[in-house]
Amino acid sequence: MEIEECSIFQASWNETNQHLQTPESTTTTKVKQVFWNVMSVAIPFLGLARYCSYKIGQMANRMTLPAAHFISKNHLERAKENFNRLWLGPITDQNRLIREHYSMEPHTIKTPDGAELKATLFRHNRAIQTTPTVIYFCANFQLSIETPTWPLEKAIETDSVYNFVIFDYRGVGESTGTFSCARDLIVDGSSIVEWVEKYVQTPPDQIHFMDSL
């Protein structure tokens, strides 16, 4: 069974993230780039050094940044099946309590630089506009739909009314877009925060963050 998407939200450049915009290339910048490209061909050592620097940076990204994790299609499909079974399958002793207290809403958030992020809102059945919302930031080698359910279970156990949001960075899971540096992932996080504030309508002082540590 496919999960029907609830909304598509367009995030914007604003006072919190506009400093992350990639500046437009000027004529001087373009000339410098052409010069370095020509020099890299004319001087093999320079070209080799630039190539090695690029590969080292690429390797560092793969080791440290969440969007560096490119999972297999089979792994993604298995994760989706497990997620759908939890939220759309038959009620069982394992999922009864969570589904009695939370609803699951899939959304798409478009970042201001063109990526599309798949996000899921777990809305508490007693939530109102002032209800706190916790955004979970996935670690490397983790899909959002594989996020453990213990935060929801803990909130239920303590009778705490919280909403929870999970999302995949660009290039992870079914989120689209590519990244070249950590700046791109900050734009992703900023877009999710804007969506929580404007669509979910959570007050800024009630938006909280949680990571995998």
PDB file of N, CA, C and O in Angstrom, residues 1-3 71-89 104 118 143-146 168 173-174:
ATOM      1  N   MET A   1       0.847  -1.197   0.000  1.00  0.00           N
ATOM      2  CA  MET A   1       0.000   0.000   0.000  1.00  0.00           C
ATOM      3  C   MET A   1       0.882   1.247   0.000  1.00  0.00           C
ATOM      4  O   MET A   1       1.801   1.354   0.788  1.00  0.00           O
ATOM      5  N   GLU A   2       0.595   2.178  -0.900  1.00  0.00           N
ATOM      6  CA  GLU A   2       1.349   3.425  -0.956  1.00  0.00           C
ATOM      7  C   GLU A   2       0.737   4.456  -0.018  1.00  0.00           C
ATOM      8  O   GLU A   2      -0.481   4.544   0.138  1.00  0.00           O
ATOM      9  N   ILE A   3       1.582   5.248   0.605  1.00  0.00           N
ATOM     10  CA  ILE A   3       1.131   6.290   1.515  1.00  0.00           C
ATOM     11  C   ILE A   3       0.835   7.554   0.715  1.00  0.00           C
ATOM     12  O   ILE A   3       1.673   8.020  -0.044  1.00  0.00           O
ATOM     13  N   ILE A  71      21.943   4.601  -0.542  1.00  0.00           N
ATOM     14  CA  ILE A  71      21.501   3.254  -0.214  1.00  0.00           C
ATOM     15  C   ILE A  71      20.992   2.543  -1.460  1.00  0.00           C
ATOM     16  O   ILE A  71      20.638   3.158  -2.456  1.00  0.00           O
ATOM     17  N   SER A  72      20.950   1.218  -1.396  1.00  0.00           N
ATOM     18  CA  SER A  72      20.480   0.433  -2.530  1.00  0.00           C
ATOM     19  C   SER A  72      18.959   0.504  -2.623  1.00  0.00           C
ATOM     20  O   SER A  72      18.263   0.772  -1.629  1.00  0.00           O
ATOM     21  N   LYS A  73      18.456   0.259  -3.802  1.00  0.00           N
ATOM     22  CA  LYS A  73      17.008   0.271  -4.019  1.00  0.00           C
ATOM     23  C   LYS A  73      16.333  -0.807  -3.181  1.00  0.00           C
ATOM     24  O   LYS A  73      15.255  -0.590  -2.616  1.00  0.00           O
ATOM     25  N   ASN A  74      16.960  -1.967  -3.079  1.00  0.00           N
ATOM     26  CA  ASN A  74      16.378  -3.059  -2.299  1.00  0.00           C
ATOM     27  C   ASN A  74      16.270  -2.689  -0.824  1.00  0.00           C
ATOM     28  O   ASN A  74      15.266  -2.986  -0.162  1.00  0.00           O
ATOM     29  N   HIS A  75      17.314  -2.041  -0.308  1.00  0.00           N
ATOM     30  CA  HIS A  75      17.296  -1.626   1.097  1.00  0.00           C
ATOM     31  C   HIS A  75      16.171  -0.620   1.330  1.00  0.00           C
ATOM     32  O   HIS A  75      15.447  -0.699   2.343  1.00  0.00           O
ATOM     33  N   LEU A  76      16.014   0.330   0.424  1.00  0.00           N
ATOM     34  CA  LEU A  76      14.956   1.331   0.548  1.00  0.00           C
ATOM     35  C   LEU A  76      13.585   0.670   0.513  1.00  0.00           C
ATOM     36  O   LEU A  76      12.699   1.015   1.314  1.00  0.00           O
ATOM     37  N   GLU A  77      13.382  -0.277  -0.388  1.00  0.00           N
ATOM     38  CA  GLU A  77      12.084  -0.941  -0.505  1.00  0.00           C
ATOM     39  C   GLU A  77      11.752  -1.728   0.758  1.00  0.00           C
ATOM     40  O   GLU A  77      10.605  -1.723   1.218  1.00  0.00           O
ATOM     41  N   ARG A  78      12.745  -2.403   1.329  1.00  0.00           N
ATOM     42  CA  ARG A  78      12.499  -3.155   2.565  1.00  0.00           C
ATOM     43  C   ARG A  78      12.141  -2.213   3.710  1.00  0.00           C
ATOM     44  O   ARG A  78      11.253  -2.509   4.517  1.00  0.00           O
ATOM     45  N   ALA A  79      12.849  -1.074   3.773  1.00  0.00           N
ATOM     46  CA  ALA A  79      12.560  -0.094   4.825  1.00  0.00           C
ATOM     47  C   ALA A  79      11.146   0.461   4.677  1.00  0.00           C
ATOM     48  O   ALA A  79      10.426   0.639   5.670  1.00  0.00           O
ATOM     49  N   LYS A  80      10.724   0.735   3.451  1.00  0.00           N
ATOM     50  CA  LYS A  80       9.369   1.243   3.204  1.00  0.00           C
ATOM     51  C   LYS A  80       8.317   0.217   3.603  1.00  0.00           C
ATOM     52  O   LYS A  80       7.280   0.555   4.176  1.00  0.00           O
ATOM     53  N   GLU A  81       8.589  -1.059   3.299  1.00  0.00           N
ATOM     54  CA  GLU A  81       7.642  -2.116   3.658  1.00  0.00           C
ATOM     55  C   GLU A  81       7.470  -2.191   5.175  1.00  0.00           C
ATOM     56  O   GLU A  81       6.343  -2.317   5.669  1.00  0.00           O
ATOM     57  N   ASN A  82       8.575  -2.121   5.898  1.00  0.00           N
ATOM     58  CA  ASN A  82       8.503  -2.175   7.362  1.00  0.00           C
ATOM     59  C   ASN A  82       7.771  -0.962   7.921  1.00  0.00           C
ATOM     60  O   ASN A  82       6.970  -1.074   8.862  1.00  0.00           O
ATOM     61  N   PHE A  83       8.054   0.205   7.345  1.00  0.00           N
ATOM     62  CA  PHE A  83       7.416   1.445   7.796  1.00  0.00           C
ATOM     63  C   PHE A  83       5.909   1.387   7.527  1.00  0.00           C
ATOM     64  O   PHE A  83       5.100   1.730   8.392  1.00  0.00           O
ATOM     65  N   ASN A  84       5.525   0.946   6.329  1.00  0.00           N
ATOM     66  CA  ASN A  84       4.104   0.848   5.981  1.00  0.00           C
ATOM     67  C   ASN A  84       3.386  -0.173   6.854  1.00  0.00           C
ATOM     68  O   ASN A  84       2.219   0.010   7.218  1.00  0.00           O
ATOM     69  N   ARG A  85       4.091  -1.246   7.195  1.00  0.00           N
ATOM     70  CA  ARG A  85       3.479  -2.273   8.051  1.00  0.00           C
ATOM     71  C   ARG A  85       3.175  -1.699   9.428  1.00  0.00           C
ATOM     72  O   ARG A  85       2.128  -1.987  10.012  1.00  0.00           O
ATOM     73  N   LEU A  86       4.095  -0.858   9.919  1.00  0.00           N
ATOM     74  CA  LEU A  86       3.897  -0.255  11.235  1.00  0.00           C
ATOM     75  C   LEU A  86       2.709   0.689  11.249  1.00  0.00           C
ATOM     76  O   LEU A  86       1.894   0.665  12.180  1.00  0.00           O
ATOM     77  N   TRP A  87       2.588   1.523  10.197  1.00  0.00           N
ATOM     78  CA  TRP A  87       1.599   2.591  10.219  1.00  0.00           C
ATOM     79  C   TRP A  87       0.317   2.285   9.446  1.00  0.00           C
ATOM     80  O   TRP A  87      -0.721   2.910   9.707  1.00  0.00           O
ATOM     81  N   LEU A  88       0.367   1.353   8.507  1.00  0.00           N
ATOM     82  CA  LEU A  88      -0.807   1.078   7.686  1.00  0.00           C
ATOM     83  C   LEU A  88      -1.287  -0.366   7.782  1.00  0.00           C
ATOM     84  O   LEU A  88      -2.385  -0.689   7.324  1.00  0.00           O
ATOM     85  N   GLY A  89      -0.446  -1.220   8.343  1.00  0.00           N
ATOM     86  CA  GLY A  89      -0.806  -2.625   8.444  1.00  0.00           C
ATOM     87  C   GLY A  89      -1.788  -2.891   9.573  1.00  0.00           C
ATOM     88  O   GLY A  89      -2.292  -1.975  10.230  1.00  0.00           O
ATOM     89  N   MET A 104       0.282   9.572  11.206  1.00  0.00           N
ATOM     90  CA  MET A 104       1.479   9.723  10.373  1.00  0.00           C
ATOM     91  C   MET A 104       1.106  10.463   9.099  1.00  0.00           C
ATOM     92  O   MET A 104       0.171  10.086   8.399  1.00  0.00           O
ATOM     93  N   LYS A 118      11.783  14.522   1.444  1.00  0.00           N
ATOM     94  CA  LYS A 118      10.666  13.738   1.944  1.00  0.00           C
ATOM     95  C   LYS A 118      10.684  13.792   3.471  1.00  0.00           C
ATOM     96  O   LYS A 118      11.677  13.457   4.102  1.00  0.00           O
ATOM     97  N   LEU A 143      18.238   5.989   7.147  1.00  0.00           N
ATOM     98  CA  LEU A 143      17.031   6.505   6.524  1.00  0.00           C
ATOM     99  C   LEU A 143      16.101   7.027   7.608  1.00  0.00           C
ATOM    100  O   LEU A 143      16.020   6.463   8.700  1.00  0.00           O
ATOM    101  N   SER A 144      15.346   8.065   7.289  1.00  0.00           N
ATOM    102  CA  SER A 144      14.427   8.603   8.289  1.00  0.00           C
ATOM    103  C   SER A 144      13.372   7.566   8.680  1.00  0.00           C
ATOM    104  O   SER A 144      12.984   7.482   9.851  1.00  0.00           O
ATOM    105  N   ILE A 145      12.906   6.767   7.724  1.00  0.00           N
ATOM    106  CA  ILE A 145      11.855   5.796   8.031  1.00  0.00           C
ATOM    107  C   ILE A 145      12.380   4.615   8.837  1.00  0.00           C
ATOM    108  O   ILE A 145      11.606   3.744   9.243  1.00  0.00           O
ATOM    109  N   GLU A 146      13.699   4.591   9.082  1.00  0.00           N
ATOM    110  CA  GLU A 146      14.270   3.582   9.970  1.00  0.00           C
ATOM    111  C   GLU A 146      14.564   4.154  11.357  1.00  0.00           C
ATOM    112  O   GLU A 146      15.164   3.484  12.196  1.00  0.00           O
ATOM    113  N   ASP A 168      14.560  13.028   5.248  1.00  0.00           N
ATOM    114  CA  ASP A 168      15.794  12.604   4.591  1.00  0.00           C
ATOM    115  C   ASP A 168      16.433  13.802   3.909  1.00  0.00           C
ATOM    116  O   ASP A 168      15.761  14.576   3.209  1.00  0.00           O
ATOM    117  N   GLY A 173      17.463   8.348   0.374  1.00  0.00           N
ATOM    118  CA  GLY A 173      16.130   7.778   0.245  1.00  0.00           C
ATOM    119  C   GLY A 173      15.427   8.275  -1.005  1.00  0.00           C
ATOM    120  O   GLY A 173      15.962   8.192  -2.105  1.00  0.00           O
ATOM    121  N   GLU A 174      14.236   8.837  -0.835  1.00  0.00           N
ATOM    122  CA  GLU A 174      13.473   9.355  -1.972  1.00  0.00           C
ATOM    123  C   GLU A 174      13.566  10.873  -2.084  1.00  0.00           C
ATOM    124  O   GLU A 174      12.876  11.476  -2.907  1.00  0.00           O
TER     125      GLU A 174
END
